[in-house]
């Protein structure tokens, strides 16, 4: 920037007006600095306010249940007994399942679109995928109920035959379940993974790829051993975004998860997630303790998102250091 | 000169707005979702009659209705369940000692819906069967309690998949209020509320969620609002009332449930599930408007009082078309007297 100023000052036909121009530019810089700083600070402020509000409005519930709120399994609005554990479990399991299905699909598709597909096909497909990301979640929920659940009902015997020996696929299958929620979520997060990962992979400098090819790598080796590792942090970033989306997803989840606050080992059993129970019960929650417990659930979800993102980031940090060493 | 004209033009819309607002009365209300179609029809018709009067009703749920009328952020509230004593005490504390009045508007009912492939007859349910199923004690469709009530129906030996509401709802309140009345075990173990700790079952969001789940899942059983069942043309079962008769929910049998209440309390805070009448459908309920006893603004007070009187006369005639059961004559007569208490 300093360079720009000097060139402007030097190239100006008359020194005095050039100086004012430079000054003006400097003033503009300060304004821009101020505006962007305010924008960044407002994000922090909003987050802080959010936590503050959640914290203050959950006072009653925190005072009554303390930390045991996190490990209690009962959710009984009639007796005013509240515990978050079944919801935490449902949120984590459905999101984990979504990542398990969504990450290989999303990253695989991104590699194909960025590296292997002809540009025309790649652009057309990317457009369609970005369209998927714009579909409202209630639509995914309806598709879940009316399309996915009947399909899963048909597929259930084969899933059971394949994986029925694990405790994860025991018990009756009603259609709506943790498993269905995980599958719907995976469909919802795939567009995020694909569209960001594709951009990141395409941004890998061409000489990286060419160098690998020059050293005798096959195209696939160049992609997998050079390009993908180079783009790793961006791909992981897309996965974090997907995870954040699936942790907080409400409508689509509540429509297919079964809404039953019980912890069962089987993925075929119905479950419940934090976002879903808040959406379901908040409007009709009467009584201070009930509302307070629901708000504390919001706080728990917030904390959960931060912890998981922090852990993931830490994992990436150690992972990339190990990779370089 | 030019400036004065421009100023005049700038002020003109402002002046018009002031003049209009002097006549326009906007009354804000919020609450129950179940009677929303009825209320919006009434408010619309009433606005056509008195164009300067406008009602703005937000169907945010009964809990929200109670909260907002207590806080004074709306002129009146609406709820599917009556306010309890604690809520009324809170209302009085926040409104300088003045209370809140309950005005029943229409009646609703909950019906059991089911999905039994191959069975076309209308099933009968006893109170023992419904309580047993929702407590998780009756688990098979061919249970003795069910087959006894349905002679000649070949009930399958399949597990009953129970579906209930996942969102807090007046519909749930009516259902569990009924179960609490007919089953001591339900009352002590689960109890009454807009959401409860369900012993068994899957949760569906809203009437559409429960009916969707039932339609999708063979051998499922759930409960939905009568209006919704009628509109979506779903078959529903008959329920045995306290006189021992199996009654199907219909406008007449629901009104009969309200008419057979022996002693209507002065504040209308009464549950009409399992009432004694022979024709009474046992899982029915009022839905209420919650009107503050003291309304400071004289124009609004007059408008609300006039509207209540109209709702109890002409308004009642519109309810059947929309599937809501009208109030029995005795209740209307009693309510008309209570209107005078608004001051």
XYZ file of C-alpha atoms in Angstrom:
668
model
C 0.000 0.000 0.000
C 2.846 2.317 0.873
C 4.219 1.579 -2.583
C 0.976 2.674 -4.177
C 1.081 5.905 -2.291
C 4.614 6.718 -3.357
C 3.918 5.913 -7.006
C 0.858 8.090 -6.899
C 2.795 10.865 -5.269
C 5.613 10.582 -7.801
C 3.478 10.244 -10.893
C 1.176 13.129 -9.966
C 1.627 16.108 -12.267
C 1.678 18.651 -9.414
C 2.934 17.696 -5.968
C 0.272 19.452 -3.780
C -2.890 17.797 -5.222
C -1.094 14.436 -5.268
C -0.473 14.765 -1.581
C -4.102 15.458 -0.848
C -5.036 12.441 -2.921
C -2.663 10.304 -0.887
C -4.068 11.736 2.292
C -7.540 11.083 1.099
C -6.621 7.517 0.296
C -5.116 7.121 3.743
C -8.317 8.466 5.286
C -10.249 5.955 3.188
C -8.035 3.227 4.505
C -8.841 4.218 8.028
C -12.557 4.229 7.289
C -12.325 0.797 5.665
C -10.310 -0.431 8.611
C -12.928 0.879 10.995
C -15.852 -0.609 9.074
C -14.336 -4.046 8.710
C -13.229 -4.036 12.349
C -16.776 -3.142 13.384
C -18.118 -5.964 11.230
C -15.731 -8.463 12.795
C -16.393 -7.170 16.304
C -20.150 -7.353 15.809
C -19.856 -11.081 15.103
C -18.045 -11.552 18.391
C -20.561 -9.343 20.124
C -23.511 -11.304 18.724
C -21.952 -14.570 19.831
C -21.219 -13.185 23.287
C -24.767 -11.836 23.591
C -26.136 -15.191 22.503
C -24.220 -17.056 25.193
C -25.116 -14.409 27.745
C -28.842 -14.656 26.961
C -28.805 -18.444 27.025
C -26.875 -18.413 30.292
C -29.116 -15.865 32.051
C -32.385 -17.415 30.884
C -31.384 -20.903 31.959
C -30.552 -19.828 35.518
C -33.423 -21.734 37.144
C -32.669 -24.976 35.398
C -28.928 -24.702 36.068
C -29.563 -23.947 39.739
C -31.886 -26.912 40.165
C -30.096 -29.604 38.179
C -26.480 -28.428 38.081
C -24.116 -30.618 36.089
C -26.401 -33.616 36.531
C -28.508 -32.043 33.745
C -25.923 -33.396 31.328
C -26.097 -37.002 32.505
C -29.783 -37.357 33.399
C -31.916 -39.427 31.051
C -35.370 -38.282 32.176
C -37.311 -35.622 30.295
C -40.589 -35.191 32.122
C -42.360 -31.831 31.679
C -45.207 -32.928 33.964
C -42.949 -33.620 36.955
C -40.534 -30.816 35.922
C -37.600 -33.235 35.777
C -35.183 -32.538 32.945
C -32.016 -34.134 31.653
C -30.163 -33.616 28.397
C -28.385 -36.921 27.899
C -30.753 -38.602 25.391
C -30.713 -35.449 23.251
C -26.934 -35.099 23.382
C -26.637 -38.754 22.407
C -29.090 -38.421 19.520
C -27.400 -35.269 18.220
C -23.929 -36.816 18.293
C -24.923 -40.171 16.841
C -27.002 -38.770 13.978
C -24.237 -36.311 13.060
C -21.524 -38.953 13.271
C -23.562 -41.203 11.011
C -24.097 -38.332 8.589
C -20.338 -37.722 8.392
C -19.611 -41.433 8.036
C -21.818 -41.584 4.951
C -21.378 -38.045 3.686
C -17.590 -37.579 3.838
C -16.493 -40.418 1.511
C -19.309 -39.532 -0.884
C -18.626 -35.818 -0.798
C -14.842 -35.957 -1.030
C -15.002 -38.640 -3.717
C -17.394 -36.579 -5.779
C -15.283 -33.451 -5.289
C -12.141 -35.219 -6.527
C -13.984 -36.516 -9.568
C -15.482 -33.132 -10.411
C -12.242 -31.219 -9.909
C -9.694 -33.637 -11.382
C -11.256 -36.258 -13.575
C -14.516 -35.046 -15.092
C -14.579 -33.117 -18.380
C -15.061 -29.394 -17.539
C -18.521 -29.199 -19.102
C -19.868 -32.095 -17.061
C -18.094 -30.810 -13.993
C -19.673 -27.358 -14.253
C -23.144 -28.730 -14.915
C -22.935 -31.163 -12.014
C -21.517 -28.527 -9.678
C -24.410 -26.246 -10.511
C -26.874 -28.997 -9.625
C -25.053 -29.779 -6.407
C -25.045 -26.150 -5.328
C -28.762 -26.151 -6.041
C -29.089 -29.031 -3.559
C -27.520 -26.868 -0.865
C -30.264 -24.299 -1.360
C -33.153 -26.725 -0.844
C -35.015 -25.823 2.385
C -34.553 -28.403 5.116
C -38.282 -29.034 5.501
C -38.225 -30.381 1.937
C -35.488 -32.815 2.937
C -37.629 -33.820 5.908
C -40.637 -34.514 3.697
C -38.481 -36.428 1.229
C -37.187 -38.346 4.237
C -40.660 -39.339 5.376
C -42.220 -40.074 2.017
C -39.310 -41.400 -0.029
C -36.356 -42.405 2.114
C -38.244 -44.144 4.923
C -40.191 -46.437 2.548
C -36.911 -47.235 0.743
C -35.192 -47.989 4.041
C -38.098 -50.202 4.987
C -37.441 -52.245 1.845
C -33.679 -52.186 2.373
C -33.956 -53.081 6.062
C -33.754 -56.892 5.679
C -30.553 -56.647 3.634
C -28.972 -54.171 6.082
C -29.931 -56.542 8.870
C -28.482 -59.530 7.034
C -25.233 -57.654 6.482
C -24.816 -55.885 9.824
C -27.462 -57.499 12.033
C -24.804 -59.196 14.157
C -23.694 -55.841 15.581
C -25.712 -54.309 18.437
C -26.207 -51.284 16.169
C -28.862 -52.925 14.006
C -30.961 -54.820 16.528
C -34.606 -54.474 17.435
C -37.665 -53.516 15.433
C -37.407 -50.902 12.677
C -40.297 -48.447 12.481
C -38.980 -46.425 9.571
C -38.220 -43.317 11.601
C -35.004 -43.802 13.555
C -31.536 -42.472 14.309
C -30.409 -44.293 11.172
C -32.938 -42.503 8.949
C -31.939 -39.173 10.511
C -28.269 -39.903 9.778
C -29.016 -40.762 6.149
C -31.132 -37.628 5.586
C -28.443 -35.487 7.226
C -25.761 -37.042 5.050
C -27.702 -36.050 1.942
C -28.010 -32.526 3.301
C -24.315 -32.073 4.085
C -22.873 -33.632 0.926
C -23.409 -30.495 -1.210
C -21.345 -28.429 1.256
C -18.481 -30.911 1.224
C -18.535 -31.249 -2.554
C -18.766 -27.630 -3.527
C -16.105 -26.361 -1.109
C -13.745 -29.320 -1.596
C -13.990 -28.992 -5.369
C -13.002 -25.325 -5.228
C -10.119 -26.116 -2.889
C -8.818 -28.948 -5.059
C -9.032 -26.781 -8.162
C -7.057 -24.082 -6.379
C -4.079 -26.411 -5.948
C -1.272 -24.896 -8.133
C -0.891 -26.729 -11.443
C 2.897 -27.102 -10.984
C 2.294 -29.389 -7.972
C 0.337 -31.750 -10.192
C 2.758 -31.382 -13.113
C 5.760 -32.005 -10.887
C 4.232 -35.254 -9.659
C 3.440 -36.312 -13.220
C 6.958 -35.403 -14.316
C 8.351 -37.633 -11.607
C 6.472 -40.531 -13.136
C 3.293 -40.592 -11.048
C 0.143 -41.807 -12.763
C -2.700 -39.224 -12.904
C -4.451 -40.932 -9.984
C -1.249 -41.014 -7.934
C -0.740 -37.322 -8.640
C -4.280 -36.615 -7.483
C -4.313 -38.795 -4.393
C -0.735 -38.403 -3.173
C -0.055 -34.781 -4.119
C -3.175 -32.738 -4.875
C -5.451 -34.062 -2.137
C -2.847 -33.750 0.658
C -2.133 -30.202 -0.564
C -5.841 -29.368 -0.296
C -6.290 -31.251 2.959
C -6.952 -28.309 5.257
C -9.591 -26.907 2.896
C -11.310 -30.288 2.590
C -11.310 -30.647 6.371
C -12.757 -27.158 6.598
C -15.656 -28.225 4.389
C -16.211 -31.213 6.667
C -16.343 -28.945 9.756
C -18.934 -26.793 8.059
C -20.927 -29.910 7.233
C -20.638 -31.114 10.815
C -21.816 -27.790 12.177
C -24.771 -27.902 9.862
C -25.737 -31.434 10.869
C -25.405 -30.737 14.615
C -27.819 -27.849 14.378
C -30.241 -29.201 11.782
C -33.782 -29.111 13.123
C -36.718 -29.604 10.780
C -35.452 -32.463 8.671
C -34.192 -34.319 11.725
C -37.327 -33.997 13.788
C -39.369 -35.357 10.901
C -37.453 -38.613 10.641
C -35.716 -39.262 13.971
C -38.782 -40.563 15.840
C -38.654 -38.000 18.663
C -38.298 -40.439 21.525
C -35.896 -39.305 24.268
C -34.433 -42.688 25.122
C -30.915 -43.999 24.659
C -30.804 -47.283 22.804
C -27.731 -48.916 21.326
C -29.544 -49.723 18.083
C -29.496 -47.225 15.229
C -32.859 -48.672 14.182
C -34.423 -47.315 17.377
C -36.010 -43.869 17.425
C -34.036 -41.073 19.077
C -34.168 -37.341 19.610
C -31.815 -34.424 18.995
C -31.277 -31.178 20.910
C -32.370 -28.885 18.101
C -35.456 -31.019 17.461
C -36.714 -31.004 21.044
C -36.259 -27.247 21.360
C -38.214 -26.667 18.148
C -40.904 -29.119 19.194
C -41.543 -28.047 22.739
C -40.581 -24.403 23.093
C -43.791 -22.841 21.767
C -46.020 -24.721 24.184
C -43.650 -24.721 27.137
C -45.480 -23.234 30.086
C -43.797 -22.746 33.429
C -40.444 -21.175 34.185
C -38.509 -24.378 34.840
C -39.638 -25.978 31.569
C -38.630 -22.957 29.460
C -35.422 -22.640 31.411
C -34.506 -26.290 30.770
C -35.155 -25.870 27.039
C -32.932 -22.785 26.950
C -30.232 -24.703 28.806
C -30.461 -27.312 26.036
C -29.652 -24.493 23.632
C -26.620 -23.656 25.725
C -25.588 -27.309 25.700
C -25.862 -27.431 21.910
C -23.735 -24.304 21.653
C -21.077 -25.770 23.943
C -21.204 -29.075 22.087
C -20.615 -27.364 18.739
C -17.657 -25.419 20.126
C -16.107 -28.471 21.784
C -16.462 -30.651 18.698
C -15.091 -27.967 16.405
C -12.215 -27.366 18.811
C -11.407 -31.065 18.990
C -11.544 -31.371 15.218
C -9.248 -28.388 14.803
C -6.792 -29.784 17.333
C -6.883 -33.089 15.497
C -6.101 -31.352 12.212
C -3.252 -29.377 13.799
C -1.545 -32.508 15.158
C -2.375 -34.418 11.973
C -0.785 -31.876 9.634
C 2.300 -31.559 11.844
C 2.714 -35.318 11.745
C 2.261 -35.237 7.982
C 5.000 -32.702 7.506
C 7.489 -34.419 9.811
C -43.364 28.855 -2.665
C -42.002 25.679 -4.140
C -40.735 24.643 -0.708
C -44.066 25.180 0.961
C -45.783 23.041 -1.636
C -43.180 20.347 -1.208
C -43.605 20.458 2.551
C -47.328 20.156 2.163
C -46.932 17.116 -0.021
C -44.527 15.572 2.431
C -46.927 16.139 5.277
C -49.971 14.914 3.400
C -49.457 11.157 3.857
C -48.568 11.740 7.502
C -51.801 13.633 8.013
C -53.771 10.885 6.316
C -52.140 8.266 8.523
C -53.038 10.221 11.653
C -56.622 10.629 10.494
C -56.902 6.954 9.635
C -55.415 5.754 12.904
C -57.950 7.810 14.803
C -60.672 5.539 13.466
C -58.763 2.302 12.901
C -58.655 0.021 15.910
C -56.130 -2.783 15.844
C -56.573 -5.513 18.397
C -53.683 -7.907 18.882
C -54.174 -11.443 20.055
C -52.049 -14.569 20.201
C -52.349 -18.184 21.217
C -53.666 -21.606 20.327
C -53.122 -23.030 16.858
C -56.000 -25.528 16.948
C -58.843 -22.972 16.664
C -56.837 -20.694 14.350
C -58.902 -21.433 11.186
C -62.072 -20.670 13.140
C -60.686 -17.467 14.656
C -59.313 -16.138 11.408
C -62.717 -16.733 9.793
C -64.433 -14.896 12.650
C -61.979 -11.999 12.668
C -62.314 -11.715 8.916
C -66.114 -11.704 8.982
C -66.133 -9.226 11.840
C -63.736 -6.950 9.997
C -66.087 -7.006 6.999
C -68.906 -5.936 9.300
C -66.859 -3.233 11.015
C -64.117 -2.206 8.568
C -62.426 0.063 11.115
C -61.846 -2.885 13.446
C -58.933 -5.163 12.742
C -57.870 -8.235 14.678
C -54.352 -9.525 14.365
C -54.138 -13.085 15.649
C -50.801 -14.899 15.863
C -51.213 -18.661 16.235
C -48.064 -19.230 18.258
C -49.421 -21.949 20.537
C -51.357 -21.992 23.794
C -48.286 -21.613 25.990
C -47.263 -18.514 24.065
C -50.809 -17.139 24.280
C -50.841 -17.449 28.070
C -47.370 -15.902 28.330
C -48.161 -12.931 26.075
C -51.498 -12.045 27.658
C -49.837 -12.221 31.094
C -47.045 -9.909 29.964
C -49.604 -7.588 28.376
C -47.965 -7.699 24.949
C -51.326 -8.641 23.365
C -54.867 -7.489 24.076
C -56.084 -11.004 24.651
C -54.814 -14.560 24.456
C -56.178 -17.929 23.424
C -55.469 -21.374 24.781
C -56.531 -24.988 24.341
C -55.962 -25.639 28.030
C -57.256 -23.432 30.860
C -54.730 -21.404 32.836
C -53.891 -23.064 36.145
C -54.129 -21.313 39.515
C -50.439 -20.507 39.535
C -50.658 -18.870 36.112
C -53.712 -16.866 37.175
C -51.904 -15.692 40.315
C -48.989 -14.611 38.141
C -51.386 -12.771 35.827
C -52.913 -10.918 38.779
C -49.492 -10.009 40.158
C -48.474 -8.500 36.833
C -51.776 -6.726 36.154
C -52.430 -4.866 39.373
C -54.699 -7.495 40.908
C -57.125 -7.672 37.977
C -57.837 -11.206 36.834
C -58.297 -12.915 33.515
C -61.538 -14.377 32.144
C -61.884 -17.624 30.213
C -64.378 -17.641 27.352
C -65.016 -21.009 25.647
C -65.327 -20.433 21.904
C -65.731 -23.802 20.201
C -65.153 -27.457 20.978
C -62.575 -29.868 19.736
C -62.006 -33.586 20.122
C -59.190 -36.101 19.758
C -59.722 -39.301 17.807
C -57.694 -42.519 17.673
C -56.385 -43.220 14.153
C -54.778 -46.450 13.047
C -53.283 -48.286 10.120
C -54.370 -51.911 9.953
C -53.817 -53.385 6.496
C -56.851 -55.349 5.378
C -59.212 -54.107 8.072
C -61.920 -51.732 6.918
C -64.333 -51.774 9.873
C -64.411 -48.866 12.305
C -62.701 -50.182 15.432
C -63.981 -49.779 18.970
C -61.671 -48.730 21.781
C -62.388 -49.040 25.478
C -60.725 -46.691 27.945
C -58.786 -49.675 29.343
C -57.477 -50.489 25.859
C -56.313 -46.926 25.133
C -54.671 -46.516 28.548
C -53.063 -49.950 28.275
C -51.696 -49.279 24.799
C -50.247 -45.881 25.705
C -48.769 -47.254 28.932
C -47.062 -49.965 26.901
C -48.946 -52.773 28.645
C -51.078 -53.799 25.691
C -48.612 -54.423 22.889
C -50.436 -56.638 20.366
C -53.413 -55.823 18.166
C -55.077 -59.138 19.048
C -54.941 -58.425 22.791
C -58.051 -59.672 24.637
C -59.061 -56.103 25.574
C -59.175 -55.119 21.896
C -60.721 -58.278 20.476
C -63.443 -58.210 23.142
C -64.502 -54.726 22.014
C -64.356 -55.676 18.324
C -66.260 -58.919 17.814
C -66.055 -60.234 14.281
C -62.906 -58.265 13.418
C -59.903 -60.426 12.674
C -57.245 -58.448 14.542
C -53.672 -59.425 13.611
C -51.076 -60.708 16.085
C -48.834 -57.735 15.334
C -47.101 -55.247 17.596
C -48.937 -51.959 18.058
C -46.699 -49.066 17.055
C -47.777 -46.111 19.161
C -47.477 -42.612 17.677
C -47.913 -39.455 19.735
C -47.257 -35.734 19.272
C -43.647 -34.657 19.674
C -44.448 -30.961 19.976
C -46.198 -29.523 22.982
C -49.867 -29.280 22.121
C -53.388 -28.795 23.406
C -54.319 -31.932 21.468
C -51.939 -33.898 23.653
C -53.301 -32.216 26.779
C -56.844 -33.412 25.979
C -55.643 -36.944 25.218
C -53.611 -37.374 28.413
C -56.283 -35.625 30.470
C -58.672 -38.339 29.296
C -56.145 -41.102 30.019
C -55.547 -39.620 33.492
C -59.263 -39.721 34.224
C -59.750 -43.328 33.131
C -56.484 -44.782 34.439
C -55.081 -44.213 37.923
C -51.793 -45.670 36.762
C -51.525 -43.126 33.942
C -52.353 -40.281 36.327
C -49.612 -41.224 38.796
C -46.975 -42.417 36.338
C -47.352 -39.919 33.499
C -49.935 -37.265 34.324
C -51.294 -34.282 32.412
C -49.467 -31.727 30.308
C -49.042 -30.293 26.842
C -46.051 -32.647 26.531
C -45.444 -35.606 28.786
C -42.844 -38.285 29.370
C -44.344 -40.952 27.095
C -43.835 -44.533 28.277
C -43.851 -45.802 24.662
C -44.097 -44.620 21.121
C -42.745 -42.480 18.327
C -43.220 -38.731 18.181
C -44.631 -36.946 15.162
C -44.596 -33.162 14.797
C -48.064 -31.699 14.582
C -51.308 -33.377 13.535
C -49.782 -33.841 10.090
C -46.711 -35.536 11.580
C -48.764 -38.031 13.577
C -51.198 -38.794 10.763
C -48.306 -39.091 8.286
C -46.504 -41.495 10.575
C -49.650 -43.586 11.077
C -50.399 -43.696 7.348
C -46.798 -44.715 6.616
C -46.399 -47.362 9.296
C -48.453 -50.546 9.177
C -50.002 -51.475 12.556
C -49.532 -47.984 13.967
C -51.970 -46.227 16.287
C -52.003 -42.521 17.096
C -54.309 -39.691 18.092
C -55.143 -36.544 16.143
C -57.522 -33.622 16.307
C -61.009 -34.416 14.936
C -61.016 -31.422 12.545
C -57.757 -32.653 11.052
C -59.016 -36.232 10.716
C -62.155 -35.016 8.932
C -60.244 -32.694 6.605
C -57.666 -35.324 5.702
C -60.375 -38.007 5.396
C -58.749 -40.440 7.812
C -60.728 -43.259 9.381
C -60.881 -43.123 13.141
C -62.133 -45.374 15.907
C -65.086 -45.156 18.255
C -64.379 -44.700 21.956
C -66.422 -46.115 24.825
C -67.804 -43.329 27.023
C -68.476 -43.453 30.735
C -72.093 -44.567 30.095
C -70.686 -47.663 28.371
C -71.605 -46.696 24.802
C -69.119 -46.722 21.899
C -69.384 -43.242 20.370
C -67.784 -41.894 17.218
C -66.550 -38.330 17.403
C -68.846 -35.971 15.500
C -70.031 -32.425 15.987
C -73.173 -33.565 17.830
C -71.413 -35.998 20.173
C -68.735 -33.419 20.983
C -71.300 -30.719 21.790
C -73.110 -33.338 23.882
C -69.930 -33.841 25.894
C -69.954 -30.164 26.876
C -73.683 -30.148 27.534
C -73.462 -33.075 29.915
C -71.126 -31.313 32.341
C -73.190 -31.333 35.535
C -71.944 -28.121 37.093
C -70.357 -25.603 34.789
C -68.022 -23.517 36.945
C -68.357 -19.717 36.744
C -64.912 -19.332 35.213
C -65.433 -22.110 32.605
C -62.125 -23.706 33.533
C -63.413 -27.233 33.190
C -62.296 -30.417 31.560
C -65.011 -32.123 29.536
C -63.261 -35.436 28.963
C -65.146 -38.531 30.076
C -68.354 -36.612 30.892
C -71.401 -38.659 31.928
C -73.844 -38.196 28.985
C -74.970 -41.233 26.987
C -74.283 -39.490 23.646
C -71.163 -37.711 24.845
C -67.865 -38.371 23.077
C -65.346 -38.838 25.897
C -62.193 -37.152 24.519
C -63.425 -33.599 23.944
C -62.395 -30.150 25.079
C -63.228 -26.490 25.020
C -60.814 -23.996 23.600
C -60.735 -20.636 25.313
C -60.138 -16.950 24.723
C -58.268 -15.384 27.637
C -59.590 -11.860 28.160
C -58.167 -9.537 30.819
C -60.811 -8.424 33.318
C -59.609 -4.827 33.119
C -59.023 -3.284 29.700
C -57.703 0.266 29.979
C -58.422 1.462 26.437
C -62.168 2.196 26.213
C -62.354 1.717 22.423
C -60.658 -1.665 22.607
C -62.772 -2.711 25.571
C -65.987 -1.969 23.702
C -64.723 -3.691 20.559
C -63.732 -6.861 22.435
C -67.003 -7.015 24.364
C -69.030 -6.531 21.178
C -66.984 -9.148 19.395
C -67.547 -11.703 22.181
C -71.301 -11.169 22.020
C -71.229 -11.543 18.229
C -69.006 -14.640 18.435
C -71.501 -16.299 20.805
C -74.424 -15.546 18.495
C -73.619 -15.283 14.771
C -70.111 -16.686 15.153
C -71.323 -20.005 16.481
C -73.294 -20.595 13.265
C -70.068 -20.591 11.248
C -68.283 -23.244 13.288
C -69.872 -26.410 11.899
C -68.797 -25.589 8.332
C -65.173 -25.575 9.440
C -65.557 -28.773 11.442
C -65.665 -27.274 14.926
C -68.447 -28.286 17.291
C -70.559 -25.318 18.459
C -71.070 -24.550 22.144
C -74.199 -25.847 23.907
C -76.886 -23.208 24.503
C -76.497 -23.289 28.285
C -72.799 -22.419 28.070
C -73.528 -19.533 25.676
C -76.149 -18.090 28.040
C -73.691 -18.241 30.904
C -70.868 -16.663 28.912
C -73.058 -13.737 27.819
C -73.460 -12.816 31.490
C -69.712 -12.960 32.099
C -69.013 -10.406 29.332
C -70.353 -7.709 31.685
C -67.452 -8.404 34.059
C -64.965 -6.915 31.615
C -64.389 -3.374 32.835
